[in-house]
Each structure stands twice: as C-alpha cells, then as structure tokens.
mmCIF file of C-alpha atoms in Angstrom:
data_model
loop_
_atom_site.group_PDB
_atom_site.id
_atom_site.type_symbol
_atom_site.label_atom_id
_atom_site.label_comp_id
_atom_site.label_asym_id
_atom_site.label_seq_id
_atom_site.Cartn_x
_atom_site.Cartn_y
_atom_site.Cartn_z
ATOM 1 C CA UNK A 21 10.579 12.285 -9.492
ATOM 2 C CA UNK A 22 14.290 12.175 -8.783
ATOM 3 C CA UNK A 23 15.131 10.717 -5.414
ATOM 4 C CA UNK A 24 18.225 11.935 -3.566
ATOM 5 C CA UNK A 25 19.155 8.354 -2.702
ATOM 6 C CA UNK A 26 19.223 5.128 -4.718
ATOM 7 C CA UNK A 27 18.174 3.185 -1.593
ATOM 8 C CA UNK A 28 15.008 5.278 -1.528
ATOM 9 C CA UNK A 29 14.595 4.950 -5.279
ATOM 10 C CA UNK A 30 14.866 1.136 -5.068
ATOM 11 C CA UNK A 31 12.423 0.876 -2.172
ATOM 12 C CA UNK A 32 9.911 3.069 -4.007
ATOM 13 C CA UNK A 33 10.280 1.031 -7.203
ATOM 14 C CA UNK A 34 9.735 -2.257 -5.358
ATOM 15 C CA UNK A 35 6.757 -0.906 -3.405
ATOM 16 C CA UNK A 36 5.146 0.543 -6.505
ATOM 17 C CA UNK A 37 5.190 -2.864 -8.183
ATOM 18 C CA UNK A 38 2.560 -3.978 -5.669
ATOM 19 C CA UNK A 39 -1.026 -3.939 -6.985
ATOM 20 C CA UNK A 40 -2.897 -0.678 -6.428
ATOM 21 C CA UNK A 41 0.236 1.180 -5.301
ATOM 22 C CA UNK A 42 1.567 3.865 -7.603
ATOM 23 C CA UNK A 43 4.816 5.794 -7.299
ATOM 24 C CA UNK A 44 3.187 8.542 -5.234
ATOM 25 C CA UNK A 45 1.792 6.125 -2.637
ATOM 26 C CA UNK A 46 5.024 4.129 -2.702
ATOM 27 C CA UNK A 47 7.093 7.192 -1.850
ATOM 28 C CA UNK A 48 4.680 8.118 0.938
ATOM 29 C CA UNK A 49 5.165 4.621 2.370
ATOM 30 C CA UNK A 50 8.947 4.844 2.016
ATOM 31 C CA UNK A 51 9.067 8.235 3.795
ATOM 32 C CA UNK A 52 6.889 6.751 6.514
ATOM 33 C CA UNK A 53 9.388 3.911 6.959
ATOM 34 C CA UNK A 54 12.214 6.441 7.232
ATOM 35 C CA UNK A 55 10.413 8.318 9.989
ATOM 36 C CA UNK A 56 9.519 5.243 12.030
ATOM 37 C CA UNK A 57 11.932 3.424 14.360
ATOM 38 C CA UNK A 58 14.357 0.918 12.840
ATOM 39 C CA UNK A 59 12.643 -2.092 14.428
ATOM 40 C CA UNK A 60 9.501 -1.352 12.515
ATOM 41 C CA UNK A 61 11.110 -1.664 9.080
ATOM 42 C CA UNK A 62 12.800 -4.861 10.247
ATOM 43 C CA UNK A 63 9.547 -6.365 11.492
ATOM 44 C CA UNK A 64 7.751 -5.458 8.264
ATOM 45 C CA UNK A 65 10.538 -6.781 6.029
ATOM 46 C CA UNK A 66 10.969 -10.023 7.936
ATOM 47 C CA UNK A 67 7.224 -10.684 8.027
ATOM 48 C CA UNK A 68 7.059 -10.335 4.232
ATOM 49 C CA UNK A 69 10.103 -12.533 3.790
ATOM 50 C CA UNK A 70 8.794 -15.200 6.171
ATOM 51 C CA UNK A 71 5.392 -15.140 4.505
ATOM 52 C CA UNK A 72 6.809 -16.097 1.158
ATOM 53 C CA UNK A 73 9.600 -18.380 2.371
ATOM 54 C CA UNK A 74 8.138 -20.349 5.261
ATOM 55 C CA UNK A 75 4.538 -20.778 4.223
ATOM 56 C CA UNK A 76 3.312 -24.332 3.606
ATOM 57 C CA UNK A 77 0.588 -25.486 1.304
ATOM 58 C CA UNK A 78 -1.621 -28.207 2.737
ATOM 59 C CA UNK A 79 -1.094 -31.358 0.597
ATOM 60 C CA UNK A 80 -4.763 -32.315 1.087
ATOM 61 C CA UNK A 81 -6.721 -29.138 0.357
ATOM 62 C CA UNK A 82 -3.964 -26.754 -0.922
ATOM 63 C CA UNK A 83 -4.862 -24.184 1.707
ATOM 64 C CA UNK A 84 -1.923 -22.191 3.059
ATOM 65 C CA UNK A 85 -0.715 -23.230 6.441
ATOM 66 C CA UNK A 86 2.074 -22.829 8.994
ATOM 67 C CA UNK A 87 2.253 -26.577 9.516
ATOM 68 C CA UNK A 88 2.402 -29.419 7.016
ATOM 69 C CA UNK A 89 -1.322 -30.147 7.105
ATOM 70 C CA UNK A 90 -3.578 -27.111 7.505
ATOM 71 C CA UNK A 91 -5.567 -26.536 10.700
ATOM 72 C CA UNK A 92 -8.887 -27.233 8.984
ATOM 73 C CA UNK A 93 -7.805 -30.591 7.519
ATOM 74 C CA UNK A 94 -6.154 -31.496 10.818
ATOM 75 C CA UNK A 95 -9.136 -30.541 12.997
ATOM 76 C CA UNK A 96 -11.082 -33.502 14.466
ATOM 77 C CA UNK A 97 -14.143 -31.265 14.758
ATOM 78 C CA UNK A 98 -14.680 -30.864 11.020
ATOM 79 C CA UNK A 99 -17.002 -33.063 8.997
ATOM 80 C CA UNK A 100 -14.579 -34.971 6.759
ATOM 81 C CA UNK A 101 -17.336 -36.200 4.429
ATOM 82 C CA UNK A 102 -18.004 -32.684 3.046
ATOM 83 C CA UNK A 103 -15.625 -30.974 0.613
ATOM 84 C CA UNK A 104 -16.248 -27.386 -0.442
ATOM 85 C CA UNK A 105 -14.391 -26.428 -3.643
ATOM 86 C CA UNK A 106 -13.225 -22.782 -3.690
ATOM 87 C CA UNK A 107 -11.132 -20.720 -6.097
ATOM 88 C CA UNK A 108 -8.651 -19.376 -3.594
ATOM 89 C CA UNK A 109 -7.926 -18.929 0.083
ATOM 90 C CA UNK A 110 -9.876 -15.672 0.041
ATOM 91 C CA UNK A 111 -13.163 -17.451 -0.762
ATOM 92 C CA UNK A 112 -12.335 -20.079 1.863
ATOM 93 C CA UNK A 113 -11.893 -17.341 4.457
ATOM 94 C CA UNK A 114 -15.157 -15.729 3.399
ATOM 95 C CA UNK A 115 -17.031 -19.010 3.875
ATOM 96 C CA UNK A 116 -15.285 -19.650 7.219
ATOM 97 C CA UNK A 117 -16.416 -16.211 8.359
ATOM 98 C CA UNK A 118 -20.072 -17.150 7.820
ATOM 99 C CA UNK A 119 -19.705 -19.791 10.557
ATOM 100 C CA UNK A 120 -22.206 -21.944 8.605
ATOM 101 C CA UNK A 121 -19.854 -24.602 7.273
ATOM 102 C CA UNK A 122 -18.066 -27.323 9.241
ATOM 103 C CA UNK A 123 -16.672 -29.489 6.430
ATOM 104 C CA UNK A 124 -13.312 -29.473 4.629
ATOM 105 C CA UNK A 125 -12.192 -27.401 1.639
ATOM 106 C CA UNK A 126 -10.410 -27.855 -1.647
ATOM 107 C CA UNK A 127 -8.575 -24.798 -2.992
ATOM 108 C CA UNK A 128 -8.435 -24.922 -6.800
ATOM 109 C CA UNK A 129 -6.035 -22.033 -7.276
ATOM 110 C CA UNK A 130 -8.226 -20.200 -9.793
ATOM 111 C CA UNK A 131 -10.895 -21.046 -12.348
ATOM 112 C CA UNK A 132 -10.801 -22.221 -15.932
ATOM 113 C CA UNK A 133 -10.339 -19.128 -18.060
ATOM 114 C CA UNK A 134 -9.395 -19.590 -21.723
ATOM 115 C CA UNK A 135 -8.856 -15.818 -22.108
ATOM 116 C CA UNK A 136 -6.210 -15.808 -19.365
ATOM 117 C CA UNK A 137 -4.771 -19.092 -20.656
ATOM 118 C CA UNK A 138 -5.814 -21.053 -17.555
ATOM 119 C CA UNK A 139 -6.880 -24.600 -18.381
ATOM 120 C CA UNK A 140 -8.070 -27.465 -16.142
ATOM 121 C CA UNK A 141 -4.490 -28.722 -15.741
ATOM 122 C CA UNK A 142 -3.430 -25.443 -14.137
ATOM 123 C CA UNK A 143 -5.917 -26.059 -11.313
ATOM 124 C CA UNK A 144 -5.995 -28.676 -8.551
ATOM 125 C CA UNK A 145 -8.822 -30.625 -10.217
ATOM 126 C CA UNK A 146 -6.969 -33.946 -10.487
ATOM 127 C CA UNK A 147 -6.087 -33.795 -6.814
ATOM 128 C CA UNK A 148 -9.803 -33.248 -6.049
ATOM 129 C CA UNK A 149 -10.668 -36.299 -8.158
ATOM 130 C CA UNK A 150 -8.085 -38.300 -6.182
ATOM 131 C CA UNK A 151 -9.613 -37.188 -2.875
ATOM 132 C CA UNK A 152 -13.039 -38.292 -4.108
ATOM 133 C CA UNK A 153 -11.627 -41.563 -5.489
ATOM 134 C CA UNK A 154 -10.078 -42.315 -2.100
ATOM 135 C CA UNK A 155 -13.622 -42.486 -0.718
ATOM 136 C CA UNK A 156 -15.246 -41.212 2.447
ATOM 137 C CA UNK A 157 -16.690 -38.102 0.775
ATOM 138 C CA UNK A 158 -20.472 -37.807 0.858
ATOM 139 C CA UNK A 159 -20.853 -34.471 -0.976
ATOM 140 C CA UNK A 160 -18.788 -32.045 -3.034
ATOM 141 C CA UNK A 161 -19.982 -28.433 -2.812
ATOM 142 C CA UNK A 162 -18.870 -26.156 -5.656
ATOM 143 C CA UNK A 163 -18.508 -22.640 -4.258
ATOM 144 C CA UNK A 164 -17.074 -20.901 -7.329
ATOM 145 C CA UNK A 165 -17.958 -17.437 -8.576
ATOM 146 C CA UNK A 166 -21.178 -17.300 -10.569
ATOM 147 C CA UNK A 167 -19.400 -15.871 -13.592
ATOM 148 C CA UNK A 168 -18.954 -17.507 -16.974
ATOM 149 C CA UNK A 169 -15.525 -18.826 -15.939
ATOM 150 C CA UNK A 170 -16.893 -20.083 -12.637
ATOM 151 C CA UNK A 171 -19.780 -21.908 -14.314
ATOM 152 C CA UNK A 172 -17.398 -23.453 -16.863
ATOM 153 C CA UNK A 173 -15.202 -24.693 -14.027
ATOM 154 C CA UNK A 174 -18.271 -26.008 -12.169
ATOM 155 C CA UNK A 175 -19.322 -27.977 -15.241
ATOM 156 C CA UNK A 176 -15.816 -29.329 -15.844
ATOM 157 C CA UNK A 177 -15.506 -30.548 -12.248
ATOM 158 C CA UNK A 178 -19.015 -31.998 -12.354
ATOM 159 C CA UNK A 179 -18.125 -34.029 -15.464
ATOM 160 C CA UNK A 180 -14.754 -35.067 -14.055
ATOM 161 C CA UNK A 181 -16.344 -36.387 -10.850
ATOM 162 C CA UNK A 182 -19.283 -38.097 -12.559
ATOM 163 C CA UNK A 183 -17.584 -41.534 -12.510
ATOM 164 C CA UNK A 184 -17.407 -41.542 -8.714
ATOM 165 C CA UNK A 185 -21.157 -41.131 -8.181
ATOM 166 C CA UNK A 186 -20.644 -38.569 -5.427
ATOM 167 C CA UNK A 187 -23.364 -35.914 -5.012
ATOM 168 C CA UNK A 188 -22.138 -32.556 -6.352
ATOM 169 C CA UNK A 189 -23.976 -29.400 -5.242
ATOM 170 C CA UNK A 190 -23.571 -25.698 -5.992
ATOM 171 C CA UNK A 191 -24.262 -22.644 -3.839
ATOM 172 C CA UNK A 192 -27.865 -21.447 -3.903
ATOM 173 C CA UNK A 193 -28.395 -18.601 -6.366
ATOM 174 C CA UNK A 194 -30.942 -15.992 -5.339
ATOM 175 C CA UNK A 195 -31.526 -12.437 -4.247
ATOM 176 C CA UNK A 196 -28.997 -11.126 -1.738
ATOM 177 C CA UNK A 197 -30.104 -10.689 1.855
ATOM 178 C CA UNK A 198 -30.991 -7.008 2.273
ATOM 179 C CA UNK A 199 -31.643 -6.465 -1.445
ATOM 180 C CA UNK A 200 -34.655 -4.675 -2.889
ATOM 181 C CA UNK A 201 -36.494 -7.024 -5.274
ATOM 182 C CA UNK A 202 -37.136 -4.065 -7.604
ATOM 183 C CA UNK A 203 -33.426 -3.720 -8.326
ATOM 184 C CA UNK A 204 -32.472 -7.416 -8.454
ATOM 185 C CA UNK A 205 -31.290 -8.504 -11.898
ATOM 186 C CA UNK A 206 -33.658 -10.646 -13.965
ATOM 187 C CA UNK A 207 -31.507 -13.775 -14.137
ATOM 188 C CA UNK A 208 -30.969 -13.879 -10.388
ATOM 189 C CA UNK A 209 -34.629 -13.150 -9.679
ATOM 190 C CA UNK A 210 -35.688 -15.889 -12.123
ATOM 191 C CA UNK A 211 -33.361 -18.409 -10.420
ATOM 192 C CA UNK A 212 -34.640 -17.375 -7.016
ATOM 193 C CA UNK A 213 -38.252 -18.058 -8.045
ATOM 194 C CA UNK A 214 -37.398 -21.418 -9.622
ATOM 195 C CA UNK A 215 -35.390 -22.501 -6.580
ATOM 196 C CA UNK A 216 -37.733 -21.029 -3.967
ATOM 197 C CA UNK A 217 -37.451 -22.647 -0.529
ATOM 198 C CA UNK A 218 -40.190 -23.376 1.996
ATOM 199 C CA UNK A 219 -40.689 -20.514 4.422
ATOM 200 C CA UNK A 220 -40.089 -22.689 7.482
ATOM 201 C CA UNK A 221 -36.880 -24.161 5.984
ATOM 202 C CA UNK A 222 -34.982 -20.916 6.513
ATOM 203 C CA UNK A 223 -35.009 -21.444 10.296
ATOM 204 C CA UNK A 224 -33.243 -24.821 10.082
ATOM 205 C CA UNK A 225 -29.946 -23.417 11.274
ATOM 206 C CA UNK B 1 -10.989 -11.974 9.378
ATOM 207 C CA UNK B 2 -9.388 -15.213 10.550
ATOM 208 C CA UNK B 3 -6.334 -16.165 8.525
ATOM 209 C CA UNK B 4 -5.447 -19.829 8.085
ATOM 210 C CA UNK B 5 -1.798 -19.047 8.840
ATOM 211 C CA UNK B 6 -0.100 -16.912 11.488
ATOM 212 C CA UNK B 7 2.611 -16.010 8.940
ATOM 213 C CA UNK B 8 -0.108 -14.491 6.766
ATOM 214 C CA UNK B 9 -1.748 -12.901 9.782
ATOM 215 C CA UNK B 10 1.551 -11.274 10.848
ATOM 216 C CA UNK B 11 2.338 -10.002 7.353
ATOM 217 C CA UNK B 12 -1.156 -8.501 7.046
ATOM 218 C CA UNK B 13 -0.889 -6.862 10.473
ATOM 219 C CA UNK B 14 2.495 -5.325 9.623
ATOM 220 C CA UNK B 15 1.345 -4.140 6.198
ATOM 221 C CA UNK B 16 -1.848 -2.624 7.607
ATOM 222 C CA UNK B 17 0.160 -0.477 9.999
ATOM 223 C CA UNK B 18 1.399 1.490 6.956
ATOM 224 C CA UNK B 19 -0.440 4.774 6.350
ATOM 225 C CA UNK B 20 -3.448 4.500 4.058
ATOM 226 C CA UNK B 21 -3.392 0.700 4.064
ATOM 227 C CA UNK B 22 -6.243 -1.047 5.827
ATOM 228 C CA UNK B 23 -6.614 -4.744 6.560
ATOM 229 C CA UNK B 24 -8.416 -5.383 3.279
ATOM 230 C CA UNK B 25 -5.666 -3.812 1.159
ATOM 231 C CA UNK B 26 -3.010 -5.439 3.338
ATOM 232 C CA UNK B 27 -4.432 -8.899 2.719
ATOM 233 C CA UNK B 28 -4.647 -8.203 -1.017
ATOM 234 C CA UNK B 29 -0.944 -7.266 -0.957
ATOM 235 C CA UNK B 30 -0.074 -10.370 1.069
ATOM 236 C CA UNK B 31 -1.945 -12.662 -1.328
ATOM 237 C CA UNK B 32 -0.168 -10.942 -4.198
ATOM 238 C CA UNK B 33 3.193 -11.707 -2.561
ATOM 239 C CA UNK B 34 2.190 -15.355 -2.166
ATOM 240 C CA UNK B 35 1.366 -15.617 -5.863
ATOM 241 C CA UNK B 36 4.546 -13.943 -7.083
ATOM 242 C CA UNK B 37 7.916 -15.680 -7.327
ATOM 243 C CA UNK B 38 10.056 -15.985 -4.187
ATOM 244 C CA UNK B 39 12.693 -13.538 -5.465
ATOM 245 C CA UNK B 40 10.157 -10.783 -5.576
ATOM 246 C CA UNK B 41 9.315 -10.931 -1.859
ATOM 247 C CA UNK B 42 13.034 -11.067 -1.105
ATOM 248 C CA UNK B 43 13.782 -8.028 -3.248
ATOM 249 C CA UNK B 44 10.925 -6.072 -1.673
ATOM 250 C CA UNK B 45 11.853 -7.038 1.889
ATOM 251 C CA UNK B 46 15.543 -6.333 1.462
ATOM 252 C CA UNK B 47 14.902 -2.964 -0.195
ATOM 253 C CA UNK B 48 12.763 -1.899 2.762
ATOM 254 C CA UNK B 49 15.357 -3.163 5.228
ATOM 255 C CA UNK B 50 18.234 -1.460 3.418
ATOM 256 C CA UNK B 51 16.265 1.782 3.156
ATOM 257 C CA UNK B 52 15.919 2.086 6.907
ATOM 258 C CA UNK B 53 19.295 0.567 7.873
ATOM 259 C CA UNK B 54 21.786 1.919 5.352
ATOM 260 C CA UNK B 55 20.469 5.380 4.643
ATOM 261 C CA UNK B 56 22.667 8.340 5.618
ATOM 262 C CA UNK B 57 21.625 11.814 6.589
ATOM 263 C CA UNK B 58 23.795 14.568 5.156
ATOM 264 C CA UNK B 59 25.512 16.321 8.100
ATOM 265 C CA UNK B 60 25.323 19.651 6.255
ATOM 266 C CA UNK B 61 21.724 19.886 5.000
ATOM 267 C CA UNK B 62 20.091 16.796 6.657
ATOM 268 C CA UNK B 63 18.953 15.512 3.284
ATOM 269 C CA UNK B 64 18.925 11.720 2.959
ATOM 270 C CA UNK B 65 21.795 10.269 1.037
ATOM 271 C CA UNK B 66 23.586 7.051 0.122
ATOM 272 C CA UNK B 67 26.937 8.639 0.857
ATOM 273 C CA UNK B 68 28.132 10.638 3.848
ATOM 274 C CA UNK B 69 27.557 14.004 2.208
ATOM 275 C CA UNK B 70 24.515 14.247 -0.072
ATOM 276 C CA UNK B 71 24.896 14.673 -3.835
ATOM 277 C CA UNK B 72 23.569 18.231 -3.754
ATOM 278 C CA UNK B 73 25.974 19.440 -1.053
ATOM 279 C CA UNK B 74 28.826 17.582 -2.746
ATOM 280 C CA UNK B 75 28.107 18.941 -6.225
ATOM 281 C CA UNK B 76 30.576 21.577 -7.479
ATOM 282 C CA UNK B 77 27.887 22.887 -9.822
ATOM 283 C CA UNK B 78 25.606 24.196 -7.078
ATOM 284 C CA UNK B 79 25.672 27.783 -5.851
ATOM 285 C CA UNK B 80 26.976 27.394 -2.292
ATOM 286 C CA UNK B 81 25.966 30.914 -1.290
ATOM 287 C CA UNK B 82 22.217 30.137 -1.498
ATOM 288 C CA UNK B 83 20.444 28.037 1.124
ATOM 289 C CA UNK B 84 16.794 27.058 0.662
ATOM 290 C CA UNK B 85 15.109 25.974 3.896
ATOM 291 C CA UNK B 86 12.498 23.219 3.434
ATOM 292 C CA UNK B 87 10.363 21.170 5.794
ATOM 293 C CA UNK B 88 11.268 17.746 4.491
ATOM 294 C CA UNK B 89 12.887 15.871 1.630
ATOM 295 C CA UNK B 90 9.563 15.863 -0.210
ATOM 296 C CA UNK B 91 9.570 19.654 -0.549
ATOM 297 C CA UNK B 92 13.226 19.544 -1.563
ATOM 298 C CA UNK B 93 12.373 17.066 -4.329
ATOM 299 C CA UNK B 94 9.470 19.268 -5.455
ATOM 300 C CA UNK B 95 11.774 22.294 -5.770
ATOM 301 C CA UNK B 96 14.446 20.215 -7.513
ATOM 302 C CA UNK B 97 11.807 19.119 -10.016
ATOM 303 C CA UNK B 98 11.132 22.734 -11.011
ATOM 304 C CA UNK B 99 14.696 22.943 -12.326
ATOM 305 C CA UNK B 100 14.724 26.641 -11.241
ATOM 306 C CA UNK B 101 17.025 26.414 -8.251
ATOM 307 C CA UNK B 102 20.776 25.754 -8.241
ATOM 308 C CA UNK B 103 21.645 26.492 -4.612
ATOM 309 C CA UNK B 104 21.894 24.234 -1.557
ATOM 310 C CA UNK B 105 19.149 23.146 0.853
ATOM 311 C CA UNK B 106 18.544 22.853 4.553
ATOM 312 C CA UNK B 107 16.002 20.209 5.635
ATOM 313 C CA UNK B 108 14.333 21.261 8.913
ATOM 314 C CA UNK B 109 12.548 17.982 9.576
ATOM 315 C CA UNK B 110 9.132 19.606 10.074
ATOM 316 C CA UNK B 111 7.736 22.925 11.187
ATOM 317 C CA UNK B 112 7.031 24.490 14.571
ATOM 318 C CA UNK B 113 3.628 23.181 15.654
ATOM 319 C CA UNK B 114 2.573 23.705 19.284
ATOM 320 C CA UNK B 115 -0.493 21.481 18.750
ATOM 321 C CA UNK B 116 1.679 18.529 17.719
ATOM 322 C CA UNK B 117 4.201 19.369 20.432
ATOM 323 C CA UNK B 118 6.935 20.297 17.925
ATOM 324 C CA UNK B 119 9.090 23.169 19.159
ATOM 325 C CA UNK B 120 12.104 24.912 17.580
ATOM 326 C CA UNK B 121 14.486 22.502 19.317
ATOM 327 C CA UNK B 122 12.925 19.535 17.502
ATOM 328 C CA UNK B 123 13.942 21.066 14.175
ATOM 329 C CA UNK B 124 17.361 21.638 12.612
ATOM 330 C CA UNK B 125 17.228 25.385 13.219
ATOM 331 C CA UNK B 126 20.405 25.616 15.305
ATOM 332 C CA UNK B 127 22.341 23.749 12.634
ATOM 333 C CA UNK B 128 21.019 26.293 10.092
ATOM 334 C CA UNK B 129 22.245 29.134 12.334
ATOM 335 C CA UNK B 130 25.663 27.453 12.506
ATOM 336 C CA UNK B 131 25.797 27.186 8.712
ATOM 337 C CA UNK B 132 24.998 30.894 8.438
ATOM 338 C CA UNK B 133 27.481 31.771 11.210
ATOM 339 C CA UNK B 134 30.206 29.885 9.353
ATOM 340 C CA UNK B 135 29.821 32.490 6.608
ATOM 341 C CA UNK B 136 29.778 32.280 2.814
ATOM 342 C CA UNK B 137 25.987 32.399 2.618
ATOM 343 C CA UNK B 138 24.533 35.325 0.672
ATOM 344 C CA UNK B 139 20.819 34.498 1.031
ATOM 345 C CA UNK B 140 18.546 32.182 2.993
ATOM 346 C CA UNK B 141 15.305 31.327 1.182
ATOM 347 C CA UNK B 142 12.461 30.111 3.398
ATOM 348 C CA UNK B 143 10.372 27.637 1.358
ATOM 349 C CA UNK B 144 7.977 26.471 4.079
ATOM 350 C CA UNK B 145 4.273 25.837 3.676
ATOM 351 C CA UNK B 146 2.150 28.988 3.785
ATOM 352 C CA UNK B 147 0.127 27.682 6.719
ATOM 353 C CA UNK B 148 -0.008 29.109 10.236
ATOM 354 C CA UNK B 149 2.697 26.653 11.367
ATOM 355 C CA UNK B 150 4.840 27.465 8.369
ATOM 356 C CA UNK B 151 4.579 31.221 8.916
ATOM 357 C CA UNK B 152 5.414 30.765 12.623
ATOM 358 C CA UNK B 153 8.504 28.774 11.656
ATOM 359 C CA UNK B 154 9.453 31.395 9.052
ATOM 360 C CA UNK B 155 9.241 34.114 11.683
ATOM 361 C CA UNK B 156 11.213 32.127 14.245
ATOM 362 C CA UNK B 157 14.017 31.429 11.765
ATOM 363 C CA UNK B 158 14.001 35.050 10.613
ATOM 364 C CA UNK B 159 14.470 36.241 14.220
ATOM 365 C CA UNK B 160 17.084 33.563 14.945
ATOM 366 C CA UNK B 161 19.176 34.597 11.915
ATOM 367 C CA UNK B 162 18.779 38.354 12.465
ATOM 368 C CA UNK B 163 22.172 38.642 14.249
ATOM 369 C CA UNK B 164 24.026 37.422 11.190
ATOM 370 C CA UNK B 165 22.706 40.136 8.835
ATOM 371 C CA UNK B 166 22.115 37.661 6.038
ATOM 372 C CA UNK B 167 19.244 38.436 3.630
ATOM 373 C CA UNK B 168 16.275 36.144 4.323
ATOM 374 C CA UNK B 169 13.626 35.767 1.624
ATOM 375 C CA UNK B 170 10.399 33.814 1.331
ATOM 376 C CA UNK B 171 8.715 32.229 -1.681
ATOM 377 C CA UNK B 172 6.523 34.612 -3.671
ATOM 378 C CA UNK B 173 2.869 34.336 -2.711
ATOM 379 C CA UNK B 174 0.368 34.865 -5.504
ATOM 380 C CA UNK B 175 -2.189 33.238 -7.761
ATOM 381 C CA UNK B 176 -1.226 29.804 -9.057
ATOM 382 C CA UNK B 177 -0.227 29.493 -12.684
ATOM 383 C CA UNK B 178 -3.306 28.273 -14.557
ATOM 384 C CA UNK B 179 -5.761 29.601 -11.923
ATOM 385 C CA UNK B 180 -8.890 31.587 -12.679
ATOM 386 C CA UNK B 181 -8.730 34.947 -10.850
ATOM 387 C CA UNK B 182 -12.447 34.653 -10.098
ATOM 388 C CA UNK B 183 -11.843 31.649 -7.873
ATOM 389 C CA UNK B 184 -8.577 32.738 -6.215
ATOM 390 C CA UNK B 185 -8.957 33.269 -2.467
ATOM 391 C CA UNK B 186 -8.978 36.865 -1.185
ATOM 392 C CA UNK B 187 -5.792 36.712 0.878
ATOM 393 C CA UNK B 188 -3.756 35.256 -1.969
ATOM 394 C CA UNK B 189 -5.230 37.689 -4.473
ATOM 395 C CA UNK B 190 -4.515 40.587 -2.099
ATOM 396 C CA UNK B 191 -0.883 39.486 -1.693
ATOM 397 C CA UNK B 192 -0.494 39.031 -5.435
ATOM 398 C CA UNK B 193 -1.627 42.626 -6.041
ATOM 399 C CA UNK B 194 0.638 44.064 -3.359
ATOM 400 C CA UNK B 195 3.626 42.078 -4.617
ATOM 401 C CA UNK B 196 2.895 42.523 -8.325
ATOM 402 C CA UNK B 197 5.941 42.128 -10.549
ATOM 403 C CA UNK B 198 6.855 44.022 -13.708
ATOM 404 C CA UNK B 199 5.522 42.326 -16.822
ATOM 405 C CA UNK B 200 8.962 42.080 -18.433
ATOM 406 C CA UNK B 201 10.491 40.596 -15.249
ATOM 407 C CA UNK B 202 8.731 37.267 -15.786
ATOM 408 C CA UNK B 203 10.948 36.534 -18.805
ATOM 409 C CA UNK B 204 14.172 36.844 -16.815
ATOM 410 C CA UNK B 205 14.702 33.115 -16.625
#
C-alpha cells in the first residue's frame, strides 16, 4: 500500500508494530485519527507518552504506580503478613478482581523460561528473598501459571526461601467452577481428588 | 478492571476509544508499551500527534498530503484532463494500487447518505463543479461504491455537472475477476451481460 503522505505512512508503521495490529488495522486507526477532532489525537498521544515516561514502579512489590509506593503497599487496610507472588501486573489485577485477597503482592516480572532465555536473575526473586528476610511475613503464596515454566519458578522460589522457614503455599489446583467433570483433563481431575476439601469448608468466606 | 495506576487507566481508556479496540486489547497494548523501551512510546505518540497536526489537505483534490499540493496533483506525469471522483483516500489508494489510472482524483469525503445526515453540501461536490467549470477536463470518472448511497451520489454529481457538457463515466459493473458465474448475484450478472465487451478489447492495456 502506498500512502499519499509520509506522515500517514509513519503513523501506520508505528501503529502496526503494536502486537495484534497489522498494516490494515493500523491504517484504519490512522484514518480514524484523521477524521476525529485534533484534541483527540493529542489526548491519545499524550496519554501514551505519559504512561511510559511518568509511571513508577513500586520499590517494594514492583507493581506499577503513579506514586513512589503503590496504593496496595501503602494501604493500611491490607494484611502486610501475606505476600502473593505473581508473574505480572495482569495476574495481580485478576486476583484483585476476585475480591478474595487482602494481602500484599510481589510482581516477579515473568517466570523462569530457559527457552526464552529468562533465568532467575532476570526476575525479582532476590528482592522477594530480601522482603522475607526483613521479617514480618507469615506466608508467601505462589500464584504463578500452572505451566512447566510456572512450576519451575515455583520450585526455584520455594528452594530460595527455604532458609527463612516461612510457609510457602500455592494456589489450589482443581476443576474450574462451572466445568463439566466429563471434560476435565485427567491431571487436573486427579489433583482435585487428592486435594479434595470438606464440603462445609467452601462456605468459609 | 481496576488498574493500579491512573496513567495506565487513562492510556487504556484512550486506546479503547479507537475503532475495533476494546478494553482487553487496549490493556494488552498498554502493557506492551510499558515493556518496550521509552523511545518506542515516544516515536508512536509523536507520529500520531504529527499525523493529526501537520497533515495538509490538497486544495485541488482534497487528498491528504505532506506538502500544500498533493504529489498526484503536482506530478507532471499525470493526465490532467481526467478526474476520478472517489469517496475517500482509501478508495484513491485502492485505485492507485491497480496501476491502471494515470489521471487526477477528487476526494469527496463521503457519499450522500440521508440516514447518516450527510447531504451534498457536506461533500466536496461544489469544488468538483468549480474544477470542471475552470475547464481542461475531458472526462469525470465516478468511482463511488455501488451501493444505494453511492448511486444517489453518482446521480447527484451527474446532474450537477450536466451544465458543463463534460463526459461523465462510471466504473464498469460486472462479475469479479476470479468469480464463478454460478454464484454471481443476478443484478451484477444482468449488468455484465448488458454491458458485455468485445473479447479482443480486454487486451487493450
């Protein structure tokens, strides 16, 4: 596609470097910007610029934040003795949305993945160990994906924290709520039988 | 979804106001921007800003352009006696991509659509009439969509230009190249029989 303007060409090229956006979608977005009022493009551009330039990372949990320390770490209402370890901010948001967790978080920034060249030193594991070493933490909850990489990372963190004698737990594995048992995979179903819970325990919350 | 940062929240809101981008995609894009280097967000933001702020519209054909007069209108290699009327820059680019047309264009900015409240005065029809009135134009080619709105616009332009006694043509209607006749719609097939061309005429180009 030959664009009649290099400004348009550049905008389309930049937009199409975003994930999931090809040249066709990028040019639709660019034409949309051209049709909309000038303020709109300015608002969009400045929000993207501000996002990348002004964002802070919480020095405690590595969550993103507008302030120096993130709102969760700064909140007096959170249980500071619980630390939930997540891969990224997305998983943190997913857990927050359940409304079931009132402790703090620790954002690793990924999981150990030899294939992608990500080792333990690329993740915030040492900073987690420091938090635990500083004391005051009663439980570390590992909320990583239940993939091979996630389990490897779980095991690495578990070994790394073993000196501090802090209880380390993982998310319960089991059949999804709303799933048909018939179609559940064998491994999950097996885990869910082994780790069955008492019927009356499910009403605790 | 509750974002841990208002900067992130704002960026996601702005991105999700783009067509075809929901909140889920918007947050994926925002997280992508956070992971990429700072330069990248700056390049993207400034390209979007420049697109909307610095773009020119050609005063002759209303094509977008980096310069005052667009490259097509300014080119000495184009046939200045032919004007092809298109709805938007997208259709102009599609025709340019065929490599079959060496005349000039006239970008209407849409088509007459009473349902969407678009009347003849919202389009660049008067400026087309002025171009024709100025003389030097041997043929006006109407390359609008073959929808009801497009045909209405064709007819309106045809009537508007009738005083100037300039030949007005429309794109040939007929079966698409590569189509199976069996599946062609009746109206198109009917038109393609009525407007059949001589077998040896197709090799003219």
